[in-house]
Amino acid sequence: MTAPITTASGTRSAARGGGSGTEVRRRRRVQHPWSIVAFVAPFAALFVLFYLVPIGVAIWQSLLVVEREGTFGEAREVFGGLQQYVLVFQNEAFWTSVGRVLLFGIVQVPVMLGLALLFALLLDSPLIRGKKFFRLAFFAPYAVPGVIAAIMWGFLYSPNLSPFEALTSRVDLLSADFVLWAIANVVTWVFVGYNMLIIYSTLLAIPQEIYEAARIDGAGQARIAWSIKIPLVRPALVLTAVLSIIGTLQLLAEPQTFRSFSSAVTSTYTPNMTIYATSSIPNVSLAAAFSVVLALATFVLSFAFLRFTRRAGADS
């Protein structure tokens, strides 16, 4: 009879101990929200100040119009509703620039991601030697600022300055027919290494046991890359594609720099250049309306691409 009594009392004591431990944990949890707030507050403040507030200011600014009392009266901004957005959809130069960057993205993004995937697969292959050197060599162009890269390639394209005069004297890479693809080459050269690292880091996370099982089944390196590696890095490819779509619609530094080399690049060559030129007039309200429309277009395209890839992945 003693053992059961002891066990019961021990059980009751343990229950009390467990209860007191729970109460202690509950008392400790009371302090946790303030700790979370302390850690999150700096990010939240910066996020609101430098992200949400500018978006709100841009939307409000896009709803304003400038009015004058008489021809030479003082200008003042008043609420104009959607008048600026009507002007946006009537602006042919803006929509021409949107179509130009969409054509740019349809060609440049698949080429860039294809090269990034190829380089990542080569770095992950056991047949390649000197991986550290090639990883650094592929990534090094990303360390070059976009403006510097555009200046460097602009000199290489210039017929009078290029060391490849035999080519540039026959094909004017800065003409209206080729300058868009000359810019695409610069963007590809800069960002292919960045996208390669994202894909390569995903390859490194794949368990080696999968490769060993494939080798036991007789699969070679090409078969492993096609049937195992590429399907497993699909999320990384989707991520890099979305980032590339956003970057394409925001193209600014490279074409803006190429204006010094080519007369074919106008002040409205890309949507962001159109916004910059409009704000320099100055017509800040119309520029804000351009920005809002461009942001919505970027969101719609990115979201549509994500939905398409998700459906394609579900069907496969």
mmCIF file of C-alpha atoms in Angstrom:
data_model
loop_
_atom_site.group_PDB
_atom_site.id
_atom_site.type_symbol
_atom_site.label_atom_id
_atom_site.label_comp_id
_atom_site.label_asym_id
_atom_site.label_seq_id
_atom_site.Cartn_x
_atom_site.Cartn_y
_atom_site.Cartn_z
ATOM 1 C CA MET A 1 0.000 0.000 0.000
ATOM 2 C CA THR A 2 2.947 2.324 0.624
ATOM 3 C CA ALA A 3 4.190 2.306 -2.961
ATOM 4 C CA PRO A 4 0.858 3.352 -4.506
ATOM 5 C CA ILE A 5 0.443 6.120 -1.909
ATOM 6 C CA THR A 6 3.933 7.352 -2.616
ATOM 7 C CA THR A 7 3.313 7.182 -6.352
ATOM 8 C CA ALA A 8 0.064 9.075 -6.030
ATOM 9 C CA SER A 9 1.624 11.739 -3.883
ATOM 10 C CA GLY A 10 4.536 11.847 -6.256
ATOM 11 C CA THR A 11 2.083 12.214 -9.098
ATOM 12 C CA ARG A 12 0.264 14.983 -7.240
ATOM 13 C CA SER A 13 3.556 16.667 -6.503
ATOM 14 C CA ALA A 14 4.604 16.352 -10.113
ATOM 15 C CA ALA A 15 1.260 17.776 -11.135
ATOM 16 C CA ARG A 16 1.791 20.687 -8.766
ATOM 17 C CA GLY A 17 5.305 21.051 -10.048
ATOM 18 C CA GLY A 18 4.054 20.934 -13.607
ATOM 19 C CA GLY A 19 1.405 23.460 -12.776
ATOM 20 C CA SER A 20 3.888 25.799 -11.137
ATOM 21 C CA GLY A 21 6.222 25.344 -14.126
ATOM 22 C CA THR A 22 3.381 26.224 -16.450
ATOM 23 C CA GLU A 23 2.587 29.283 -14.382
ATOM 24 C CA VAL A 24 6.240 30.314 -14.495
ATOM 25 C CA ARG A 25 6.275 29.908 -18.263
ATOM 26 C CA ARG A 26 3.097 31.938 -18.527
ATOM 27 C CA ARG A 27 4.599 34.669 -16.389
ATOM 28 C CA ARG A 28 7.665 34.661 -18.594
ATOM 29 C CA ARG A 29 5.586 34.881 -21.780
ATOM 30 C CA VAL A 30 4.095 38.131 -20.578
ATOM 31 C CA GLN A 31 7.470 39.777 -21.189
ATOM 32 C CA HIS A 32 8.005 38.298 -24.653
ATOM 33 C CA PRO A 33 5.712 40.622 -26.640
ATOM 34 C CA TRP A 34 7.729 43.647 -25.526
ATOM 35 C CA SER A 35 10.932 41.921 -26.573
ATOM 36 C CA ILE A 36 9.400 41.160 -29.965
ATOM 37 C CA VAL A 37 8.288 44.771 -30.311
ATOM 38 C CA ALA A 38 11.783 45.974 -29.455
ATOM 39 C CA PHE A 39 13.304 43.833 -32.195
ATOM 40 C CA VAL A 40 10.617 44.461 -34.815
ATOM 41 C CA ALA A 41 10.125 48.181 -34.187
ATOM 42 C CA PRO A 42 13.289 49.408 -36.019
ATOM 43 C CA PHE A 43 12.400 47.416 -39.138
ATOM 44 C CA ALA A 44 8.726 48.406 -38.930
ATOM 45 C CA ALA A 45 9.627 52.089 -38.578
ATOM 46 C CA LEU A 46 11.991 52.000 -41.559
ATOM 47 C CA PHE A 47 9.495 49.954 -43.598
ATOM 48 C CA VAL A 48 6.720 52.449 -42.962
ATOM 49 C CA LEU A 49 8.958 55.505 -43.423
ATOM 50 C CA PHE A 50 10.773 54.461 -46.589
ATOM 51 C CA TYR A 51 8.242 52.117 -48.223
ATOM 52 C CA LEU A 52 4.626 52.701 -47.235
ATOM 53 C CA VAL A 53 4.850 56.475 -46.843
ATOM 54 C CA PRO A 54 6.450 57.038 -50.297
ATOM 55 C CA ILE A 55 3.786 54.816 -51.871
ATOM 56 C CA GLY A 56 1.049 56.791 -50.153
ATOM 57 C CA VAL A 57 2.629 60.125 -51.161
ATOM 58 C CA ALA A 58 2.958 58.954 -54.783
ATOM 59 C CA ILE A 59 -0.694 57.861 -54.927
ATOM 60 C CA TRP A 60 -1.860 61.153 -53.399
ATOM 61 C CA GLN A 61 0.394 63.195 -55.691
ATOM 62 C CA SER A 62 -1.018 61.380 -58.720
ATOM 63 C CA LEU A 63 -4.493 62.659 -57.809
ATOM 64 C CA LEU A 64 -3.464 66.323 -57.896
ATOM 65 C CA VAL A 65 -3.496 68.777 -60.792
ATOM 66 C CA VAL A 66 -1.947 72.220 -61.161
ATOM 67 C CA GLU A 67 -4.227 75.185 -61.642
ATOM 68 C CA ARG A 68 -3.414 78.847 -62.327
ATOM 69 C CA GLU A 69 -5.465 81.975 -62.002
ATOM 70 C CA GLY A 70 -4.975 83.527 -65.412
ATOM 71 C CA THR A 71 -2.027 83.007 -67.723
ATOM 72 C CA PHE A 72 0.664 84.171 -65.320
ATOM 73 C CA GLY A 73 -1.133 83.480 -62.067
ATOM 74 C CA GLU A 74 0.356 81.592 -59.166
ATOM 75 C CA ALA A 75 0.281 77.848 -59.621
ATOM 76 C CA ARG A 76 -1.411 75.753 -56.976
ATOM 77 C CA GLU A 77 -2.132 72.058 -56.658
ATOM 78 C CA VAL A 78 -5.744 70.955 -56.246
ATOM 79 C CA PHE A 79 -7.447 67.585 -56.154
ATOM 80 C CA GLY A 80 -8.142 66.457 -59.700
ATOM 81 C CA GLY A 81 -9.339 62.893 -59.283
ATOM 82 C CA LEU A 82 -8.230 60.586 -62.080
ATOM 83 C CA GLN A 83 -7.278 63.301 -64.567
ATOM 84 C CA GLN A 84 -3.602 62.365 -64.482
ATOM 85 C CA TYR A 85 -4.416 58.705 -65.144
ATOM 86 C CA VAL A 86 -6.419 59.704 -68.216
ATOM 87 C CA LEU A 87 -3.294 61.456 -69.494
ATOM 88 C CA VAL A 88 -1.219 58.351 -68.716
ATOM 89 C CA PHE A 89 -3.396 56.119 -70.891
ATOM 90 C CA GLN A 90 -3.333 58.746 -73.654
ATOM 91 C CA ASN A 91 0.473 59.012 -73.579
ATOM 92 C CA GLU A 92 1.736 57.067 -76.586
ATOM 93 C CA ALA A 93 5.430 57.448 -75.687
ATOM 94 C CA PHE A 94 4.900 55.776 -72.311
ATOM 95 C CA TRP A 95 3.107 52.737 -73.724
ATOM 96 C CA THR A 96 5.653 52.441 -76.515
ATOM 97 C CA SER A 97 8.369 52.277 -73.851
ATOM 98 C CA VAL A 98 6.370 49.619 -71.958
ATOM 99 C CA GLY A 99 6.111 47.523 -75.113
ATOM 100 C CA ARG A 100 9.850 47.967 -75.707
ATOM 101 C CA VAL A 101 10.845 46.647 -72.271
ATOM 102 C CA LEU A 102 8.364 43.762 -72.583
ATOM 103 C CA LEU A 103 10.055 42.745 -75.834
ATOM 104 C CA PHE A 104 13.382 43.178 -74.053
ATOM 105 C CA GLY A 105 12.259 40.884 -71.218
ATOM 106 C CA ILE A 106 10.778 38.197 -73.471
ATOM 107 C CA VAL A 107 14.189 37.731 -75.104
ATOM 108 C CA GLN A 108 16.696 38.733 -72.419
ATOM 109 C CA VAL A 109 15.227 37.037 -69.327
ATOM 110 C CA PRO A 110 15.122 33.460 -70.746
ATOM 111 C CA VAL A 111 18.645 33.863 -72.166
ATOM 112 C CA MET A 112 19.999 35.171 -68.864
ATOM 113 C CA LEU A 113 18.311 32.495 -66.745
ATOM 114 C CA GLY A 114 19.336 29.778 -69.180
ATOM 115 C CA LEU A 115 22.973 30.845 -68.854
ATOM 116 C CA ALA A 116 22.633 31.122 -65.073
ATOM 117 C CA LEU A 117 21.205 27.582 -64.898
ATOM 118 C CA LEU A 118 23.955 26.248 -67.170
ATOM 119 C CA PHE A 119 26.717 27.863 -65.096
ATOM 120 C CA ALA A 120 25.155 26.590 -61.848
ATOM 121 C CA LEU A 121 24.957 23.039 -63.213
ATOM 122 C CA LEU A 122 28.584 23.229 -64.341
ATOM 123 C CA LEU A 123 29.687 24.398 -60.901
ATOM 124 C CA ASP A 124 27.715 21.588 -59.276
ATOM 125 C CA SER A 125 29.128 18.935 -61.592
ATOM 126 C CA PRO A 126 31.831 16.655 -60.112
ATOM 127 C CA LEU A 127 33.591 16.716 -63.496
ATOM 128 C CA ILE A 128 34.561 20.407 -63.260
ATOM 129 C CA ARG A 129 37.817 21.507 -61.610
ATOM 130 C CA GLY A 130 38.597 24.948 -60.210
ATOM 131 C CA LYS A 131 35.061 25.614 -59.004
ATOM 132 C CA LYS A 132 36.078 28.451 -56.672
ATOM 133 C CA PHE A 133 37.734 30.334 -59.513
ATOM 134 C CA PHE A 134 34.798 29.918 -61.888
ATOM 135 C CA ARG A 135 32.274 30.813 -59.182
ATOM 136 C CA LEU A 136 34.125 34.062 -58.544
ATOM 137 C CA ALA A 137 34.605 34.712 -62.264
ATOM 138 C CA PHE A 138 30.887 34.244 -63.014
ATOM 139 C CA PHE A 139 29.836 36.446 -60.095
ATOM 140 C CA ALA A 140 32.443 39.210 -60.544
ATOM 141 C CA PRO A 141 30.446 41.260 -63.112
ATOM 142 C CA TYR A 142 27.655 41.707 -60.548
ATOM 143 C CA ALA A 143 30.116 43.641 -58.378
ATOM 144 C CA VAL A 144 30.436 46.229 -61.170
ATOM 145 C CA PRO A 145 27.804 49.005 -60.818
ATOM 146 C CA GLY A 146 25.319 49.109 -63.671
ATOM 147 C CA VAL A 147 26.383 52.595 -64.782
ATOM 148 C CA ILE A 148 30.068 51.607 -64.912
ATOM 149 C CA ALA A 149 29.211 48.445 -66.850
ATOM 150 C CA ALA A 150 27.139 50.464 -69.330
ATOM 151 C CA ILE A 151 29.980 52.961 -69.838
ATOM 152 C CA MET A 152 32.482 50.153 -70.348
ATOM 153 C CA TRP A 153 30.329 48.328 -72.877
ATOM 154 C CA GLY A 154 29.381 51.620 -74.544
ATOM 155 C CA PHE A 155 33.053 52.211 -75.355
ATOM 156 C CA LEU A 156 33.345 48.645 -76.633
ATOM 157 C CA TYR A 157 30.350 49.236 -78.926
ATOM 158 C CA SER A 158 31.526 52.633 -80.240
ATOM 159 C CA PRO A 159 32.995 52.304 -83.771
ATOM 160 C CA ASN A 160 35.686 54.924 -83.140
ATOM 161 C CA LEU A 161 36.742 53.680 -79.698
ATOM 162 C CA SER A 162 36.190 49.934 -79.703
ATOM 163 C CA PRO A 163 39.175 47.568 -79.891
ATOM 164 C CA PHE A 164 36.901 45.376 -82.032
ATOM 165 C CA GLU A 165 36.769 47.853 -84.885
ATOM 166 C CA ALA A 166 36.508 45.090 -87.479
ATOM 167 C CA LEU A 167 33.085 44.232 -86.026
ATOM 168 C CA THR A 168 31.773 47.635 -84.955
ATOM 169 C CA SER A 169 32.671 49.222 -88.301
ATOM 170 C CA ARG A 170 30.438 46.710 -90.107
ATOM 171 C CA VAL A 171 27.620 46.411 -87.538
ATOM 172 C CA ASP A 172 26.539 49.564 -85.715
ATOM 173 C CA LEU A 173 25.562 48.125 -82.336
ATOM 174 C CA LEU A 174 24.410 51.568 -81.184
ATOM 175 C CA SER A 175 21.917 52.061 -84.002
ATOM 176 C CA ALA A 176 18.166 52.010 -83.499
ATOM 177 C CA ASP A 177 18.007 48.413 -84.742
ATOM 178 C CA PHE A 178 20.595 46.992 -82.333
ATOM 179 C CA VAL A 179 20.900 49.275 -79.306
ATOM 180 C CA LEU A 180 18.132 47.504 -77.348
ATOM 181 C CA TRP A 181 19.977 44.211 -77.658
ATOM 182 C CA ALA A 182 23.275 45.909 -76.879
ATOM 183 C CA ILE A 183 21.690 47.020 -73.596
ATOM 184 C CA ALA A 184 20.336 43.484 -73.090
ATOM 185 C CA ASN A 185 23.880 42.156 -73.383
ATOM 186 C CA VAL A 186 25.038 44.532 -70.628
ATOM 187 C CA VAL A 187 22.185 43.514 -68.304
ATOM 188 C CA THR A 188 22.831 39.827 -68.971
ATOM 189 C CA TRP A 189 26.568 40.219 -68.334
ATOM 190 C CA VAL A 190 25.924 41.939 -64.995
ATOM 191 C CA PHE A 191 23.130 39.778 -63.560
ATOM 192 C CA VAL A 192 23.771 36.266 -64.839
ATOM 193 C CA GLY A 193 26.226 35.606 -61.987
ATOM 194 C CA TYR A 194 23.765 36.856 -59.370
ATOM 195 C CA ASN A 195 21.034 34.510 -60.606
ATOM 196 C CA MET A 196 23.576 31.704 -60.912
ATOM 197 C CA LEU A 197 24.373 31.937 -57.194
ATOM 198 C CA ILE A 198 20.696 31.656 -56.257
ATOM 199 C CA ILE A 199 20.313 28.523 -58.374
ATOM 200 C CA TYR A 200 23.665 27.106 -57.251
ATOM 201 C CA SER A 201 22.781 27.520 -53.561
ATOM 202 C CA THR A 202 19.595 25.529 -54.213
ATOM 203 C CA LEU A 203 21.624 22.782 -55.872
ATOM 204 C CA LEU A 204 23.897 22.576 -52.834
ATOM 205 C CA ALA A 205 20.851 21.968 -50.621
ATOM 206 C CA ILE A 206 19.817 18.832 -52.522
ATOM 207 C CA PRO A 207 20.639 15.694 -50.464
ATOM 208 C CA GLN A 208 23.505 13.683 -51.906
ATOM 209 C CA GLU A 209 21.583 10.463 -51.294
ATOM 210 C CA ILE A 210 19.346 11.296 -54.260
ATOM 211 C CA TYR A 211 22.356 11.470 -56.568
ATOM 212 C CA GLU A 212 23.771 8.235 -55.153
ATOM 213 C CA ALA A 213 20.491 6.424 -55.774
ATOM 214 C CA ALA A 214 20.412 7.750 -59.339
ATOM 215 C CA ARG A 215 23.984 6.576 -59.972
ATOM 216 C CA ILE A 216 23.120 3.114 -58.631
ATOM 217 C CA ASP A 217 20.270 3.008 -61.146
ATOM 218 C CA GLY A 218 22.795 3.768 -63.885
ATOM 219 C CA ALA A 219 22.056 7.467 -64.500
ATOM 220 C CA GLY A 220 24.880 9.588 -65.884
ATOM 221 C CA GLN A 221 25.651 13.231 -65.100
ATOM 222 C CA ALA A 222 23.519 14.541 -67.974
ATOM 223 C CA ARG A 223 20.553 12.397 -66.923
ATOM 224 C CA ILE A 224 20.913 13.459 -63.279
ATOM 225 C CA ALA A 225 21.022 17.131 -64.295
ATOM 226 C CA TRP A 226 17.944 16.852 -66.526
ATOM 227 C CA SER A 227 15.756 14.565 -64.398
ATOM 228 C CA ILE A 228 16.785 15.527 -60.852
ATOM 229 C CA LYS A 229 18.623 18.824 -60.584
ATOM 230 C CA ILE A 230 16.546 20.987 -62.912
ATOM 231 C CA PRO A 231 13.149 19.902 -61.466
ATOM 232 C CA LEU A 232 14.409 20.440 -57.906
ATOM 233 C CA VAL A 233 15.720 23.970 -58.612
ATOM 234 C CA ARG A 234 12.421 25.013 -60.170
ATOM 235 C CA PRO A 235 11.486 27.233 -57.175
ATOM 236 C CA ALA A 236 14.801 29.076 -57.560
ATOM 237 C CA LEU A 237 14.156 29.538 -61.273
ATOM 238 C CA VAL A 238 10.712 30.960 -60.527
ATOM 239 C CA LEU A 239 12.207 33.344 -57.958
ATOM 240 C CA THR A 240 14.894 34.586 -60.332
ATOM 241 C CA ALA A 241 12.328 34.948 -63.123
ATOM 242 C CA VAL A 242 10.074 37.122 -60.937
ATOM 243 C CA LEU A 243 13.022 39.281 -59.882
ATOM 244 C CA SER A 244 14.038 39.598 -63.533
ATOM 245 C CA ILE A 245 10.531 40.642 -64.590
ATOM 246 C CA ILE A 246 10.515 43.357 -61.933
ATOM 247 C CA GLY A 247 14.002 44.498 -62.924
ATOM 248 C CA THR A 248 13.090 44.593 -66.613
ATOM 249 C CA LEU A 249 10.155 46.942 -66.089
ATOM 250 C CA GLN A 250 12.367 49.151 -63.897
ATOM 251 C CA LEU A 251 15.182 49.393 -66.464
ATOM 252 C CA LEU A 252 16.849 52.798 -66.105
ATOM 253 C CA ALA A 253 20.601 52.996 -65.435
ATOM 254 C CA GLU A 254 21.853 51.197 -68.557
ATOM 255 C CA PRO A 255 19.690 52.968 -71.187
ATOM 256 C CA GLN A 256 20.155 56.306 -69.433
ATOM 257 C CA THR A 257 23.922 55.855 -69.720
ATOM 258 C CA PHE A 258 23.649 54.738 -73.352
ATOM 259 C CA ARG A 259 22.119 58.116 -74.253
ATOM 260 C CA SER A 260 25.705 59.422 -74.250
ATOM 261 C CA PHE A 261 26.673 56.893 -76.928
ATOM 262 C CA SER A 262 23.570 56.534 -79.077
ATOM 263 C CA SER A 263 21.027 59.023 -80.368
ATOM 264 C CA ALA A 264 18.582 56.123 -80.740
ATOM 265 C CA VAL A 265 18.055 56.099 -76.971
ATOM 266 C CA THR A 266 15.582 58.892 -76.275
ATOM 267 C CA SER A 267 14.425 60.380 -72.983
ATOM 268 C CA THR A 268 11.326 58.140 -73.128
ATOM 269 C CA TYR A 269 13.103 54.930 -74.157
ATOM 270 C CA THR A 270 11.958 52.973 -71.078
ATOM 271 C CA PRO A 271 9.049 53.574 -68.652
ATOM 272 C CA ASN A 272 11.368 54.732 -65.852
ATOM 273 C CA MET A 273 13.126 57.133 -68.221
ATOM 274 C CA THR A 274 9.715 58.524 -69.171
ATOM 275 C CA ILE A 275 8.904 59.033 -65.495
ATOM 276 C CA TYR A 276 12.261 60.702 -64.862
ATOM 277 C CA ALA A 277 11.884 63.016 -67.861
ATOM 278 C CA THR A 278 8.319 63.926 -66.865
ATOM 279 C CA SER A 279 9.324 64.770 -63.295
ATOM 280 C CA SER A 280 12.138 66.973 -64.651
ATOM 281 C CA ILE A 281 9.751 69.215 -66.623
ATOM 282 C CA PRO A 282 8.549 69.440 -63.772
ATOM 283 C CA ASN A 283 5.240 67.621 -63.807
ATOM 284 C CA VAL A 284 5.445 65.650 -60.592
ATOM 285 C CA SER A 285 1.774 64.645 -60.525
ATOM 286 C CA LEU A 286 1.865 63.064 -63.973
ATOM 287 C CA ALA A 287 5.170 61.360 -63.117
ATOM 288 C CA ALA A 288 3.538 59.959 -59.969
ATOM 289 C CA ALA A 289 0.635 58.639 -62.035
ATOM 290 C CA PHE A 290 3.108 56.981 -64.409
ATOM 291 C CA SER A 291 4.808 55.400 -61.391
ATOM 292 C CA VAL A 292 1.578 54.029 -59.943
ATOM 293 C CA VAL A 293 0.525 52.527 -63.281
ATOM 294 C CA LEU A 294 3.978 50.994 -63.775
ATOM 295 C CA ALA A 295 3.924 49.530 -60.256
ATOM 296 C CA LEU A 296 0.496 47.986 -60.873
ATOM 297 C CA ALA A 297 1.642 46.584 -64.223
ATOM 298 C CA THR A 298 4.698 45.048 -62.541
ATOM 299 C CA PHE A 299 2.523 43.498 -59.838
ATOM 300 C CA VAL A 300 0.051 42.070 -62.365
ATOM 301 C CA LEU A 301 2.763 40.556 -64.555
ATOM 302 C CA SER A 302 4.626 39.061 -61.579
ATOM 303 C CA PHE A 303 1.444 37.661 -60.048
ATOM 304 C CA ALA A 304 0.293 36.247 -63.401
ATOM 305 C CA PHE A 305 3.674 34.575 -63.882
ATOM 306 C CA LEU A 306 3.525 33.039 -60.398
ATOM 307 C CA ARG A 307 0.007 31.724 -61.007
ATOM 308 C CA PHE A 308 1.059 30.292 -64.366
ATOM 309 C CA THR A 309 4.103 28.530 -62.951
ATOM 310 C CA ARG A 310 2.073 27.200 -60.011
ATOM 311 C CA ARG A 311 -0.519 25.725 -62.358
ATOM 312 C CA ALA A 312 2.161 24.290 -64.596
ATOM 313 C CA GLY A 313 3.825 22.709 -61.579
ATOM 314 C CA ALA A 314 0.541 21.257 -60.340
ATOM 315 C CA ASP A 315 -0.284 19.804 -63.748
ATOM 316 C CA SER A 316 3.140 18.209 -64.049
#
